[in-house]
Structure formats: C-alpha cells, structure tokens
PDB file of C-alpha atoms in Angstrom:
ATOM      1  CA  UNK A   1      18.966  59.630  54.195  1.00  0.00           C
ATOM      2  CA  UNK A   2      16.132  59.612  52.081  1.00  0.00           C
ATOM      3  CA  UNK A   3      17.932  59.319  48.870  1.00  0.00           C
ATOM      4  CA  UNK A   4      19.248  55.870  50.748  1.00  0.00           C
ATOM      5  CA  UNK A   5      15.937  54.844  51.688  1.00  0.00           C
ATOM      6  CA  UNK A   6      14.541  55.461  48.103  1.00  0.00           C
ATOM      7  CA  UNK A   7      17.645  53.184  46.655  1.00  0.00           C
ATOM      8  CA  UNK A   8      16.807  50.395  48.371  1.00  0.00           C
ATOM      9  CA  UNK A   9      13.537  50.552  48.010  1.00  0.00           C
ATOM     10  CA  UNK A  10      14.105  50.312  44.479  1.00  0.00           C
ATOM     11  CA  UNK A  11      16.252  47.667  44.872  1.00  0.00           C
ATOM     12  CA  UNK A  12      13.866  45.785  46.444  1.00  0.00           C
ATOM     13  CA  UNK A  13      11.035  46.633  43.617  1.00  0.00           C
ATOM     14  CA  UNK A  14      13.678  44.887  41.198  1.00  0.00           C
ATOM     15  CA  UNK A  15      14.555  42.102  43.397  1.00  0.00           C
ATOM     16  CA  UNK A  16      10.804  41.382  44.205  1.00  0.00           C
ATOM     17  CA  UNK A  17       9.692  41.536  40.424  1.00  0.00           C
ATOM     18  CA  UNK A  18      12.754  38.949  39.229  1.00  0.00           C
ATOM     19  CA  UNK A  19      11.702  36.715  42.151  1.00  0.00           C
ATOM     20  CA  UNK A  20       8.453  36.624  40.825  1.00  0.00           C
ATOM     21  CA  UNK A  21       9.968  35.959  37.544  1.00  0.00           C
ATOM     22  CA  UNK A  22      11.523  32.722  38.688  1.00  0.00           C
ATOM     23  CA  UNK A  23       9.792  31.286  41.433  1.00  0.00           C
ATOM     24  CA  UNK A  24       9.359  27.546  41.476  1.00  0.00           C
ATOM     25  CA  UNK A  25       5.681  26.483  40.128  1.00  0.00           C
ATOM     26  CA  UNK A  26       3.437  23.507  40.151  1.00  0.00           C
ATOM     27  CA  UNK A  27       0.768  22.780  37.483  1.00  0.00           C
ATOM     28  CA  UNK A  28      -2.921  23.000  38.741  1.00  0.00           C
ATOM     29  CA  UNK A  29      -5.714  21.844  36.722  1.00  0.00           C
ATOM     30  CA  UNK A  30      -8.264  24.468  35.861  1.00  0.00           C
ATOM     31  CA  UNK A  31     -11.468  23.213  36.982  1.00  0.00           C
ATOM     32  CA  UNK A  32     -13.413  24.708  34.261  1.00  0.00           C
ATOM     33  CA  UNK A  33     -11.595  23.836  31.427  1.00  0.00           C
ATOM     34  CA  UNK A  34     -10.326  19.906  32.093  1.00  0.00           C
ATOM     35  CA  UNK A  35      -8.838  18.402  29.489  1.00  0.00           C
ATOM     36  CA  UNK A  36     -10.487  15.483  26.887  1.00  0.00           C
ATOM     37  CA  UNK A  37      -9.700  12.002  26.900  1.00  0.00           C
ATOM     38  CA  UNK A  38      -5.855  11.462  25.544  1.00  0.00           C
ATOM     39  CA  UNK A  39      -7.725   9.639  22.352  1.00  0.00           C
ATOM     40  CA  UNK A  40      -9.460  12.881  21.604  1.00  0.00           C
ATOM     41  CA  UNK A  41      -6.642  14.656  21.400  1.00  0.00           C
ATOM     42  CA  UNK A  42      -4.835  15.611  18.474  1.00  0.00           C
ATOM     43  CA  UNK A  43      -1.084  16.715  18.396  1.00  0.00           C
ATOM     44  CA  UNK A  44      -0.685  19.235  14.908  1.00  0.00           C
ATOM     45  CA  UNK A  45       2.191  18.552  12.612  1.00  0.00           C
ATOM     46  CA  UNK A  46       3.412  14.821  14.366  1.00  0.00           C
ATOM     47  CA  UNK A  47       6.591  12.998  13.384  1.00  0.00           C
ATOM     48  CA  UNK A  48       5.586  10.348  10.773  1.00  0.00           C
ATOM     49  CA  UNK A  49       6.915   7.332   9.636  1.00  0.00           C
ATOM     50  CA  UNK A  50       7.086   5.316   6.569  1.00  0.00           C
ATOM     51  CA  UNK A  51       4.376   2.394   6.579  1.00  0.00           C
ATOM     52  CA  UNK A  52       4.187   0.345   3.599  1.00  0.00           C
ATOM     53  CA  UNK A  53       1.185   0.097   1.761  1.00  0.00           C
ATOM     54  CA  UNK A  54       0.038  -3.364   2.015  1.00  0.00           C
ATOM     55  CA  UNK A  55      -1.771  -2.520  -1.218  1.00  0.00           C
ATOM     56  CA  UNK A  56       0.555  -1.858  -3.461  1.00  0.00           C
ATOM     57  CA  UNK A  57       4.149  -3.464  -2.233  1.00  0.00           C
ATOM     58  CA  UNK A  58       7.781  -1.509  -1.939  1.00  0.00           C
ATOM     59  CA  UNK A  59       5.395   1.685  -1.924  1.00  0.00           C
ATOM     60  CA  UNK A  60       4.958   4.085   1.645  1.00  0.00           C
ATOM     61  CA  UNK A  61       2.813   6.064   3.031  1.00  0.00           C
ATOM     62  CA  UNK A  62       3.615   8.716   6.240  1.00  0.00           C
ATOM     63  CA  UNK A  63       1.419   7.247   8.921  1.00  0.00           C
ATOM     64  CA  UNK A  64       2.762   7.326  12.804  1.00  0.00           C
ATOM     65  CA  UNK A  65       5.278   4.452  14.418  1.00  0.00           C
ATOM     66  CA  UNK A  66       3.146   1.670  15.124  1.00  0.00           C
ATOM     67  CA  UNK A  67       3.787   2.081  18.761  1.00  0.00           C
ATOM     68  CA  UNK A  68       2.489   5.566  18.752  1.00  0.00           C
ATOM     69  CA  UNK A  69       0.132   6.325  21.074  1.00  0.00           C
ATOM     70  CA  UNK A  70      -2.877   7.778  19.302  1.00  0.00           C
ATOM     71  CA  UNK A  71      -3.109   4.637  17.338  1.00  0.00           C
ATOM     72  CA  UNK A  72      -2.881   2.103  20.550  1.00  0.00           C
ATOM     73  CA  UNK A  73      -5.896   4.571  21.892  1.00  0.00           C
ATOM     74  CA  UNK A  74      -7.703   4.046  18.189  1.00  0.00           C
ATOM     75  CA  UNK A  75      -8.110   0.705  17.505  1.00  0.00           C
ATOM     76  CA  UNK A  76      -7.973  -0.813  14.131  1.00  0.00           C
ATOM     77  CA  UNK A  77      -4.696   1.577  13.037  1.00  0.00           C
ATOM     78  CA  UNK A  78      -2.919  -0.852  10.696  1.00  0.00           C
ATOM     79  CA  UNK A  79      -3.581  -0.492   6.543  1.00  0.00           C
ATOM     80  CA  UNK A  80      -3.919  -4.527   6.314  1.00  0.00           C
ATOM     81  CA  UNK A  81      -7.077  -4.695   8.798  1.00  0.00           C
ATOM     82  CA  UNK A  82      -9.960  -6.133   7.352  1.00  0.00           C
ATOM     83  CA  UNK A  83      -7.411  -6.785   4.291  1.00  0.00           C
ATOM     84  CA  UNK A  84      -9.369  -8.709   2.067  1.00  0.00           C
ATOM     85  CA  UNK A  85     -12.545  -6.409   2.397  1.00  0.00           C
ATOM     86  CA  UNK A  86     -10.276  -3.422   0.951  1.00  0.00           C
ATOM     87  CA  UNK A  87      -8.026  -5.404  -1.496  1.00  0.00           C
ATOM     88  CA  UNK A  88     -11.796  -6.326  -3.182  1.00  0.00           C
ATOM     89  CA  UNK A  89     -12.490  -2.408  -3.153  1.00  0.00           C
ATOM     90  CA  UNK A  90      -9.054  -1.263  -4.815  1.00  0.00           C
ATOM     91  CA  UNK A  91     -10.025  -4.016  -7.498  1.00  0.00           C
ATOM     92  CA  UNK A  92     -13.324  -2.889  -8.559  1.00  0.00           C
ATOM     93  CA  UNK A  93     -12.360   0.494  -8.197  1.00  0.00           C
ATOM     94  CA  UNK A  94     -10.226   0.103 -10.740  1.00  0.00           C
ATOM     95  CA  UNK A  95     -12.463  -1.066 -12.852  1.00  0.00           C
ATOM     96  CA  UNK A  96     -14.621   1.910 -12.788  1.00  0.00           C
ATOM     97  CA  UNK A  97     -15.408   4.664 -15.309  1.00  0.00           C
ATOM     98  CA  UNK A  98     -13.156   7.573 -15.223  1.00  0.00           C
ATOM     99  CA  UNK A  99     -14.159  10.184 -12.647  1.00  0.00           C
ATOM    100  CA  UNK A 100     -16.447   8.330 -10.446  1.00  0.00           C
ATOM    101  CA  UNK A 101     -16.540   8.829  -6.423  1.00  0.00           C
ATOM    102  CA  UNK A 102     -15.994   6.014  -3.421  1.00  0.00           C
ATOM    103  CA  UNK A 103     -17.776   6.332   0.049  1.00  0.00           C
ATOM    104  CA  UNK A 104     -16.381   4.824   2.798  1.00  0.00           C
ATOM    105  CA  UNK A 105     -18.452   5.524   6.005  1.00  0.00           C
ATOM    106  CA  UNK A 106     -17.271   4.722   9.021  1.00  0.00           C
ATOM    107  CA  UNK A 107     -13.938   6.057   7.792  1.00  0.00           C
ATOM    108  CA  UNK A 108     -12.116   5.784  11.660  1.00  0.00           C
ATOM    109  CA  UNK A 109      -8.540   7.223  11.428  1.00  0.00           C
ATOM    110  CA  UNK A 110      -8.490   6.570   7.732  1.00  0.00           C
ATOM    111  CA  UNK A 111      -7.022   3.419   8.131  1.00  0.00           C
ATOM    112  CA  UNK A 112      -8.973   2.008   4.903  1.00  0.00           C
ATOM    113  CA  UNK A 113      -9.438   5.408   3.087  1.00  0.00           C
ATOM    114  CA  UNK A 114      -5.980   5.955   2.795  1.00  0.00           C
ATOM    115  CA  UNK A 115      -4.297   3.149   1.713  1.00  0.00           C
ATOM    116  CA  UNK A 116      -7.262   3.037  -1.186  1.00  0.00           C
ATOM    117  CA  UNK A 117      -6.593   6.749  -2.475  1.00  0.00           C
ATOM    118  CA  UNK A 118      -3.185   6.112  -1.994  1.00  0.00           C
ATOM    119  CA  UNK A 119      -3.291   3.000  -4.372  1.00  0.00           C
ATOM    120  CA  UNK A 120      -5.518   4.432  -6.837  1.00  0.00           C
ATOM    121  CA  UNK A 121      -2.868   6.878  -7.194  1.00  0.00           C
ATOM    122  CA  UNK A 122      -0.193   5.370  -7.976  1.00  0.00           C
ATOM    123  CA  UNK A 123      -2.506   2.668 -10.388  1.00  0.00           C
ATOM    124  CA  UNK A 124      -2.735   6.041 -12.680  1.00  0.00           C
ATOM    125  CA  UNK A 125      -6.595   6.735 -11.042  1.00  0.00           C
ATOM    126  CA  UNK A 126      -6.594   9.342  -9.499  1.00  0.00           C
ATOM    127  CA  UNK A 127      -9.810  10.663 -11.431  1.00  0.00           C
ATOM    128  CA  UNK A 128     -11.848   8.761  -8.761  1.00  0.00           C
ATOM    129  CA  UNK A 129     -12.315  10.726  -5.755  1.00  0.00           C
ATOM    130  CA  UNK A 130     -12.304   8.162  -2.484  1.00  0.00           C
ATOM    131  CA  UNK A 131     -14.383  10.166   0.327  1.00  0.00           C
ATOM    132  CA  UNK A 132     -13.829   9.479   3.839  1.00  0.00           C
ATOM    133  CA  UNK A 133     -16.902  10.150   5.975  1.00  0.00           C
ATOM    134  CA  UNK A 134     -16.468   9.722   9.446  1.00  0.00           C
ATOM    135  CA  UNK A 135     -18.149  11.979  12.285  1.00  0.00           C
ATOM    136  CA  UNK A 136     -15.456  12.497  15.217  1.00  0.00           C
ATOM    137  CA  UNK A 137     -13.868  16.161  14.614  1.00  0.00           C
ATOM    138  CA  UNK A 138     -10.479  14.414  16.472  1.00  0.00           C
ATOM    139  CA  UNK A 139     -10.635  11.649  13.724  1.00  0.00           C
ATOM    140  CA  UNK A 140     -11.129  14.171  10.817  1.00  0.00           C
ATOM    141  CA  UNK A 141      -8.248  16.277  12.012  1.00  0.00           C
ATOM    142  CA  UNK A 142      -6.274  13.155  11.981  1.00  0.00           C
ATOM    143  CA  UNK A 143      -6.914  12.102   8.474  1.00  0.00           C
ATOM    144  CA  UNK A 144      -6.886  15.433   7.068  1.00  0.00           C
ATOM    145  CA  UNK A 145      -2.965  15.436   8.012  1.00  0.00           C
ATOM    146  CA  UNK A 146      -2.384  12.439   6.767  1.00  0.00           C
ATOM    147  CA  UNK A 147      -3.064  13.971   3.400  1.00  0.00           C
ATOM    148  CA  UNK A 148      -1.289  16.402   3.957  1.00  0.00           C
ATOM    149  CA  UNK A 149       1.632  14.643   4.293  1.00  0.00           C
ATOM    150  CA  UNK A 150       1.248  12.172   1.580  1.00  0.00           C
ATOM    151  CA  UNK A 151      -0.843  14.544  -0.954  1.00  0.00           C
ATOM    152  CA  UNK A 152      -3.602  12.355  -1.964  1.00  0.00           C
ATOM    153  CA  UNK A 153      -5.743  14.992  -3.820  1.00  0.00           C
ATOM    154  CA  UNK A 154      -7.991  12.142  -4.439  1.00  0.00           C
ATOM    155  CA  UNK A 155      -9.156  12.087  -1.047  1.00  0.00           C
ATOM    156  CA  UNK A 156     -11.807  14.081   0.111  1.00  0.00           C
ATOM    157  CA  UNK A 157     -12.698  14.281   4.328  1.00  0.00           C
ATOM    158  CA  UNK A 158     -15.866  14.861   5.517  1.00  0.00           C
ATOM    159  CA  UNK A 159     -16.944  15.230   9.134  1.00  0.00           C
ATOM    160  CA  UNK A 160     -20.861  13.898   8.945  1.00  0.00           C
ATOM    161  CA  UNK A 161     -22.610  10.434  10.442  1.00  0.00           C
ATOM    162  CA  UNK A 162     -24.959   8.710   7.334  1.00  0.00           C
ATOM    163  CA  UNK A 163     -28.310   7.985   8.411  1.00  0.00           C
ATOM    164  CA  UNK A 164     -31.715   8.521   6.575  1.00  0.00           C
ATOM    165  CA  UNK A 165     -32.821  11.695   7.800  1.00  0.00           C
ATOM    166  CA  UNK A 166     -30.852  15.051   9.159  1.00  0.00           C
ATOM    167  CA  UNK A 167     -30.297  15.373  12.496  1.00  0.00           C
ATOM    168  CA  UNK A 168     -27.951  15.753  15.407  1.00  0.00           C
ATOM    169  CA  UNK A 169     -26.823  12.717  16.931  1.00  0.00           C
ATOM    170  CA  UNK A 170     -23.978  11.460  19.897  1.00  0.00           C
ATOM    171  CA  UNK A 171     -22.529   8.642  21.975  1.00  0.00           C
ATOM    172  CA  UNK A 172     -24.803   5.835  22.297  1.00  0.00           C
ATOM    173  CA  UNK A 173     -24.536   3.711  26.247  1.00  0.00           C
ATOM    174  CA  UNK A 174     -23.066   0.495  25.714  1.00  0.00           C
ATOM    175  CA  UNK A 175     -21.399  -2.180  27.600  1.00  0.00           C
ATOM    176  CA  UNK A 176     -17.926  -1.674  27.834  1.00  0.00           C
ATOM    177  CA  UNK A 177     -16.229  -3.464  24.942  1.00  0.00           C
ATOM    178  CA  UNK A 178     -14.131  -6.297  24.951  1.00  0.00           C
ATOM    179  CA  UNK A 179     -11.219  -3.709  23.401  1.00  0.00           C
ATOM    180  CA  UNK A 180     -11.751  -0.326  25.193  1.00  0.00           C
ATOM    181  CA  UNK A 181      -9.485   1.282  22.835  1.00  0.00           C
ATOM    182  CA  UNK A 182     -11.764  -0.286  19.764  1.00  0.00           C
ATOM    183  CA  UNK A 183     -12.777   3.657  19.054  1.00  0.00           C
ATOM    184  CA  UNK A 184     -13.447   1.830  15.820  1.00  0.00           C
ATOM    185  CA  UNK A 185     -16.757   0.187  17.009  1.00  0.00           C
ATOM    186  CA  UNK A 186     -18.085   3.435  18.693  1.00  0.00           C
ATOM    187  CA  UNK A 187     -21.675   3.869  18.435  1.00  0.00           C
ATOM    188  CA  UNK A 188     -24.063   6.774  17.746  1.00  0.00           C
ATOM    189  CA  UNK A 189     -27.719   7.333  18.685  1.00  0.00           C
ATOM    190  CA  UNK A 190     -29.840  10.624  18.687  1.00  0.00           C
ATOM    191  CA  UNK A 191     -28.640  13.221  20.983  1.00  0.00           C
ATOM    192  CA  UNK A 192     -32.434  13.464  22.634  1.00  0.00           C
ATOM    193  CA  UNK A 193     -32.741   9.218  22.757  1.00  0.00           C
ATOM    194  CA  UNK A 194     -32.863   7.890  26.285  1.00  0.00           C
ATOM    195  CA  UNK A 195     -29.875   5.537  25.229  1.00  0.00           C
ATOM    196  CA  UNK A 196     -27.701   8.494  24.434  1.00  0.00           C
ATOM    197  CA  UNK A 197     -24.263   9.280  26.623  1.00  0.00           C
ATOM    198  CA  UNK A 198     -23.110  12.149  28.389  1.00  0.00           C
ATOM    199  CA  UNK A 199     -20.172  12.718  26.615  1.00  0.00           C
ATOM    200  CA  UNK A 200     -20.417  16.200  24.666  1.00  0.00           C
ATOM    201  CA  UNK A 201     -19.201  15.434  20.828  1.00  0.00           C
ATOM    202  CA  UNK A 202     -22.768  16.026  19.133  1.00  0.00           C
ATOM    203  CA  UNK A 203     -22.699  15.659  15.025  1.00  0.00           C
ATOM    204  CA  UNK A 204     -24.918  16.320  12.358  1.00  0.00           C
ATOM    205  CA  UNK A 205     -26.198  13.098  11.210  1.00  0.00           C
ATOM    206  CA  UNK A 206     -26.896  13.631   7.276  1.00  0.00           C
ATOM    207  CA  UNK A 207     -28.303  10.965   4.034  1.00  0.00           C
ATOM    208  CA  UNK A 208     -26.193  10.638   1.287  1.00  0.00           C
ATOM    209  CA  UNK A 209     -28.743  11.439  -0.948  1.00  0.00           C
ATOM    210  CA  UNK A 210     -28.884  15.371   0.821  1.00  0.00           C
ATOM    211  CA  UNK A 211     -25.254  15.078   0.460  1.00  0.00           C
ATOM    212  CA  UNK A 212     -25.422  14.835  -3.823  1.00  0.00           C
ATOM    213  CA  UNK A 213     -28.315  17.120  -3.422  1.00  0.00           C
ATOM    214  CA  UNK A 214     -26.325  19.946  -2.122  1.00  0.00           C
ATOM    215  CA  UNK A 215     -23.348  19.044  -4.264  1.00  0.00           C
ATOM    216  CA  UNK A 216     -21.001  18.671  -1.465  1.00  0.00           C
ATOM    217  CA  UNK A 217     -20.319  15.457  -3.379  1.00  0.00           C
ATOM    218  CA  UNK A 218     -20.366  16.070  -7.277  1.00  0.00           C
ATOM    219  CA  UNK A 219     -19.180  12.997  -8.629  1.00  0.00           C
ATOM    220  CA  UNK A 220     -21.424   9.527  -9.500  1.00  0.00           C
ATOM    221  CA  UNK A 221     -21.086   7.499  -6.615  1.00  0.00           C
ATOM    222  CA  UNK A 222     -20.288   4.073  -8.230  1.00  0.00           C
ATOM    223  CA  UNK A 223     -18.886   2.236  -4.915  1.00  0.00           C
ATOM    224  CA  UNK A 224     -20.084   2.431  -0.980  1.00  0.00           C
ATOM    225  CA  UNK A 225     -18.473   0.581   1.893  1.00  0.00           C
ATOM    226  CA  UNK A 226     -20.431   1.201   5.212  1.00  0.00           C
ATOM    227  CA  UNK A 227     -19.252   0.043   8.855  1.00  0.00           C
ATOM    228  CA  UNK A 228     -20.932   2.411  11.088  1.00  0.00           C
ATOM    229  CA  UNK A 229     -21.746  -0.243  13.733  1.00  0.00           C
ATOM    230  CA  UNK A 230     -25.690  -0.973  13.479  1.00  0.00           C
ATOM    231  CA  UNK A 231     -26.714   2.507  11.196  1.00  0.00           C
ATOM    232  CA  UNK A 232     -26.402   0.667   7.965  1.00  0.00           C
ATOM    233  CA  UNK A 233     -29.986  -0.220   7.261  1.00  0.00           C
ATOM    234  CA  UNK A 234     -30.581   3.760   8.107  1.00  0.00           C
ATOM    235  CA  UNK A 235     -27.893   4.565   6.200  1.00  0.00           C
ATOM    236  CA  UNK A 236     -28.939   3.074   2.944  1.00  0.00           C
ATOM    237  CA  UNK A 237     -32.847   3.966   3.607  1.00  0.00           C
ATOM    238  CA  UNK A 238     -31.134   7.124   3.113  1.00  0.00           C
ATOM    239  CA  UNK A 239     -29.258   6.838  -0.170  1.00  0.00           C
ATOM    240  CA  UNK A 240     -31.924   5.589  -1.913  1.00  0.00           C
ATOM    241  CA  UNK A 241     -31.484   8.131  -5.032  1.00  0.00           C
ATOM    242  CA  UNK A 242     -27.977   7.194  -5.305  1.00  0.00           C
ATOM    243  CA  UNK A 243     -28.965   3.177  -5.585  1.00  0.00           C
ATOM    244  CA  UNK A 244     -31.472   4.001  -7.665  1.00  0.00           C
ATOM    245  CA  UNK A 245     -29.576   6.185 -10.259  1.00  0.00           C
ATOM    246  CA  UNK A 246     -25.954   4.679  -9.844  1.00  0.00           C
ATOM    247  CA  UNK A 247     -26.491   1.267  -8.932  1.00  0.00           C
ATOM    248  CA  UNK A 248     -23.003   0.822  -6.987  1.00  0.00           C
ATOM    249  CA  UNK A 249     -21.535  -1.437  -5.952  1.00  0.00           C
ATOM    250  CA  UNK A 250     -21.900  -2.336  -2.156  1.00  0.00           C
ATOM    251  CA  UNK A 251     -19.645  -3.608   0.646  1.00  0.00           C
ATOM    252  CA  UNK A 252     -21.888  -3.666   4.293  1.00  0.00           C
ATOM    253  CA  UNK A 253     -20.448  -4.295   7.441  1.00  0.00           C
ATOM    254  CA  UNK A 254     -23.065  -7.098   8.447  1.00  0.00           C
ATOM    255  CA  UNK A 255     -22.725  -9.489  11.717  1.00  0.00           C
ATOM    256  CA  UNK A 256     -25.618 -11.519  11.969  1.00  0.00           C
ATOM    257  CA  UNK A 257     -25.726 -13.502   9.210  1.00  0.00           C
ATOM    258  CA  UNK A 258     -29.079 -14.738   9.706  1.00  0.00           C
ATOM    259  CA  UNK A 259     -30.939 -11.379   9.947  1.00  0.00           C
ATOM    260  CA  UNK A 260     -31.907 -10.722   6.039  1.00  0.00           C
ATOM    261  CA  UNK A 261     -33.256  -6.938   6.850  1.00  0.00           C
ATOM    262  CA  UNK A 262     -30.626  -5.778   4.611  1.00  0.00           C
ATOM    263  CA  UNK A 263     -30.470  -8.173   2.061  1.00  0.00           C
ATOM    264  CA  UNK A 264     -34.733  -7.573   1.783  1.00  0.00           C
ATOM    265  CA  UNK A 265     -33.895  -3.885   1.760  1.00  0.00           C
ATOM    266  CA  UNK A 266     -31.629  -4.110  -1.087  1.00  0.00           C
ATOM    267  CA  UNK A 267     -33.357  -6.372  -3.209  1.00  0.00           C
ATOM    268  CA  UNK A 268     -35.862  -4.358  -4.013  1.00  0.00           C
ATOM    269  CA  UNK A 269     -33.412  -2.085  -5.377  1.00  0.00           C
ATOM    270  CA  UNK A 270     -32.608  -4.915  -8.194  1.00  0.00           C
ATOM    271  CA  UNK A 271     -29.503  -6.157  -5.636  1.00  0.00           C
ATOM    272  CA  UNK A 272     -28.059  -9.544  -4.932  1.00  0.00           C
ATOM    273  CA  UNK A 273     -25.825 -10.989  -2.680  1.00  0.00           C
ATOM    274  CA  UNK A 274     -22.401 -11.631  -4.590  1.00  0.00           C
ATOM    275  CA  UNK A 275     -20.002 -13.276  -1.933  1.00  0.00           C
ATOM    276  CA  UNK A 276     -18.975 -12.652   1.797  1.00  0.00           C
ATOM    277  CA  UNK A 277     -15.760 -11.216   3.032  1.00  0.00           C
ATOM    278  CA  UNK A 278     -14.739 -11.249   6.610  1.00  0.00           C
ATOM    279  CA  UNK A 279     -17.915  -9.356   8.440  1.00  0.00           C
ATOM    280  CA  UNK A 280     -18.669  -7.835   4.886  1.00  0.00           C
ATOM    281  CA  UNK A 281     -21.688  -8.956   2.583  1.00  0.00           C
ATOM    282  CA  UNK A 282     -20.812  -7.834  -1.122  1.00  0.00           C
ATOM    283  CA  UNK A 283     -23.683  -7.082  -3.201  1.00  0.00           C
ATOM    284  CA  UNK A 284     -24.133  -5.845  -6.559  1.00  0.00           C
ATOM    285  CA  UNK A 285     -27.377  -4.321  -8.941  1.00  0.00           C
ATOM    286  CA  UNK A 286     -28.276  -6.652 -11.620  1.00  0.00           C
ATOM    287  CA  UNK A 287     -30.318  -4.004 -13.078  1.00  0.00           C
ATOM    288  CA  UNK A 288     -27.832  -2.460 -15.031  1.00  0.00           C
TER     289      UNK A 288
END
C-alpha cells in the first residue's frame, strides 16, 4: 500500500510540474520597468532595403522600407529632404583639400549624413571624414547600423548636443507640433531650466571647440551644417577657434529672416552671407 501511495504521488509531482510547464499565460506589464515610447525604440540587426541615393543616381544605400515604422515615428526619413541644402554640401565638399572633416549637427536618423558620406565615397573622397552629431542615444544606435550595413568608414557618429559651454541638457516644453512625429524639430534646454520636460534622456551638451581640443575630432573642420532648432547662435559662440583657424564654410538652419543675430555674430568672424537655400543661410569667410 504504501509503495502505491508513493507512485502516485510521484505521478502527480510529474503531472503538476508539466502543467506548470504549459499553462496558458497572459502578458502583464511590470510596473517598474514600462516600456519607452515606440520611437525610442530600436530593433538590432532590421531588414533593410535598397533606397537610392538621390545624390548620386542608379547608386543604393540599405535604409528601411519607406513604410517602416521607425521612420513614420521620425520625421524627415527620406535622403531628398531639404535636397537642395545637401546637394550644395556634397558640391563644396568636393571641392575641399584632401583629408578635411564635415559637421553636421542636428544629424536626426542620419537622413543627411548618410547620403553625403555615402556620395563622397563613391566620388573617390573618402579622405574627408563627414561626422554626424546628434544627441538621442535611440538616434545614434540607428545611424551607427546604417553604417554598418553600407560601410561608410567615412562616417564618424557621435552622441553630443553643440552649444557653447559643457553641460547636461534635456527635453525642452513646447507646444505640440503641427507633425508630432517631426522628432526632427525636437528641442533641448538645460536639464535644471524651468522650461525643461520630464522626460528622462539627459545629454552632455559639449562646444566644438572642446571637441578638437580633446581630439575626439582630429581632422580640420572645413564645412559645418547646423539645424539644432534655436541652439545655433550657442552653437557657434562655441566654435569660435574652429572659425577662427579654419574659416569653413557654413550652412545654418535660420527661420526668421529678419533677425540678423547670426549674421552680426558671424561677421565679425570676416563672414558674409553668400545665398539662401530653403530655411538655410549659406555663408562663407572672406578672410582667407
């Protein structure tokens, strides 16, 4: 009798345990770890697709199908926005001495950065080294793939914000734009300002100038394109070394086209306005 009663009872152990194995479950959020916005959230090693680089015809790079749904939650995500603003950077690029280096600030998903490495590239210069500065980790992730994928060893990623001093900065409180998924246009204030958000991405805010101080960018900067929503004036107050000594050449994101703060500003750095593109004021340094 107890040899019976010890058989089923181990019976039952298994049965229990393989029940347990395969009951039916539901998914419960954990309360204490909820996930980030959709946008912020980056899927490793995505199916790509062939875009064609608006840049340089019959020629692809491995971006994501245009219906994909990061880029519908990152607005601008196509190579030919603000086209005529990057077509005038690939040509003076290429007109620059061997082994000099592009900032682009304000990089976004690399939807500018990319198509101008890639170009260079393929036009034989790959000697000039395009960096993309941009300061959303989700965003860096994103672009760092992309090179992955399409092996632009010309393009170098950096996760900072350009300002004029060094310090830690996040979400500024704005109205609710006219394109909610314009993550484009997001702006950036200092994390102690009364204007700042509640949202938790907080980034070191750096000047260019500490940037070629500390050699994290070696090169001569001989080109800088800036659309960082508002920060440009504080991002130029803090290159002023690099105007000074490399006198490049300038593309600023600037709206108003009656405030002059920047024009003033870069003036007195021997600057003039050359021609407007789009939302873009070129300007070059006729001091030579």
């Amino acid at each position: 009798i107890v040899l019976i009663i010890l058989i089923i009872f181990v019976v039952y152990l298994k049965k229990k345990k393989i029940l347990s194995k395969h009951f039916p479950s539901e998914l419960t959020e954990n309360p204490y770890y909820k996930k980030k916005p959709q946008k912020k959230i980056l899927s490793k090693h995505f199916p790509s697709e062939l875009t064609e680089n608006p840049y340089y015809k019959n020629n692809f790079i491995k971006w994501r199908d245009k219906n994909d749904l990061f880029l519908s939650q990152n607005f601008p995500s196509t190579f030919d926005f603000d086209f005529e603003i990057k077509q005038d950077i690939i040509n003076y690029s290429k007109m620059l001495p061997l082994d000099s280096a592009i900032i682009d600030c304000g990089a976004h998903i690399g939807d500018g950065a990319i198509p101008i490495a890639h170009t260079l590239k393929l036009l034989g210069r790959d000697d000039i080294t395009v960096y993309a500065i941009d300061p959303s980790l989700y965003k860096v992730e994103f672009m760092k793939e992309i090179k992955e994928k399409n092996n632009l060893n010309n393009l170098v990623i950096l996760q900072y914000g350009l300002s004029n001093d060094n310090n830690i900065y996040t979400h500024k409180k704005i109205e609710l734009q006219p394109w909610p998924d314009s993550t484009g246009a997001t702006h950036w204030t200092q994390a102690k300002s009364q204007d700042a958000s509640m949202e938790d991405e907080e980034i070191r805010f750096v000047s260019l100038d500490s940037l070629v101080k500390q050699k994290i960018i070696q090169k001569p900067i001989k080109l800088i394109h800036l659309d960082i929503e508002g920060m440009e004036e504080l991002a130029l107050l803090g290159s002023k070394n690099v105007l000074k000594i490399n006198k490049p050449y300038l593309s600023i994101e600037e709206h108003d086209t009656k405030n002059y703060t920047i024009r003033n500003l870069l003036s007195s750095f021997g600057y003039r306005l050359k021609k407007r593109l789009n939302s873009n004021n070129i300007y070059e340094c006729d001091k030579k």
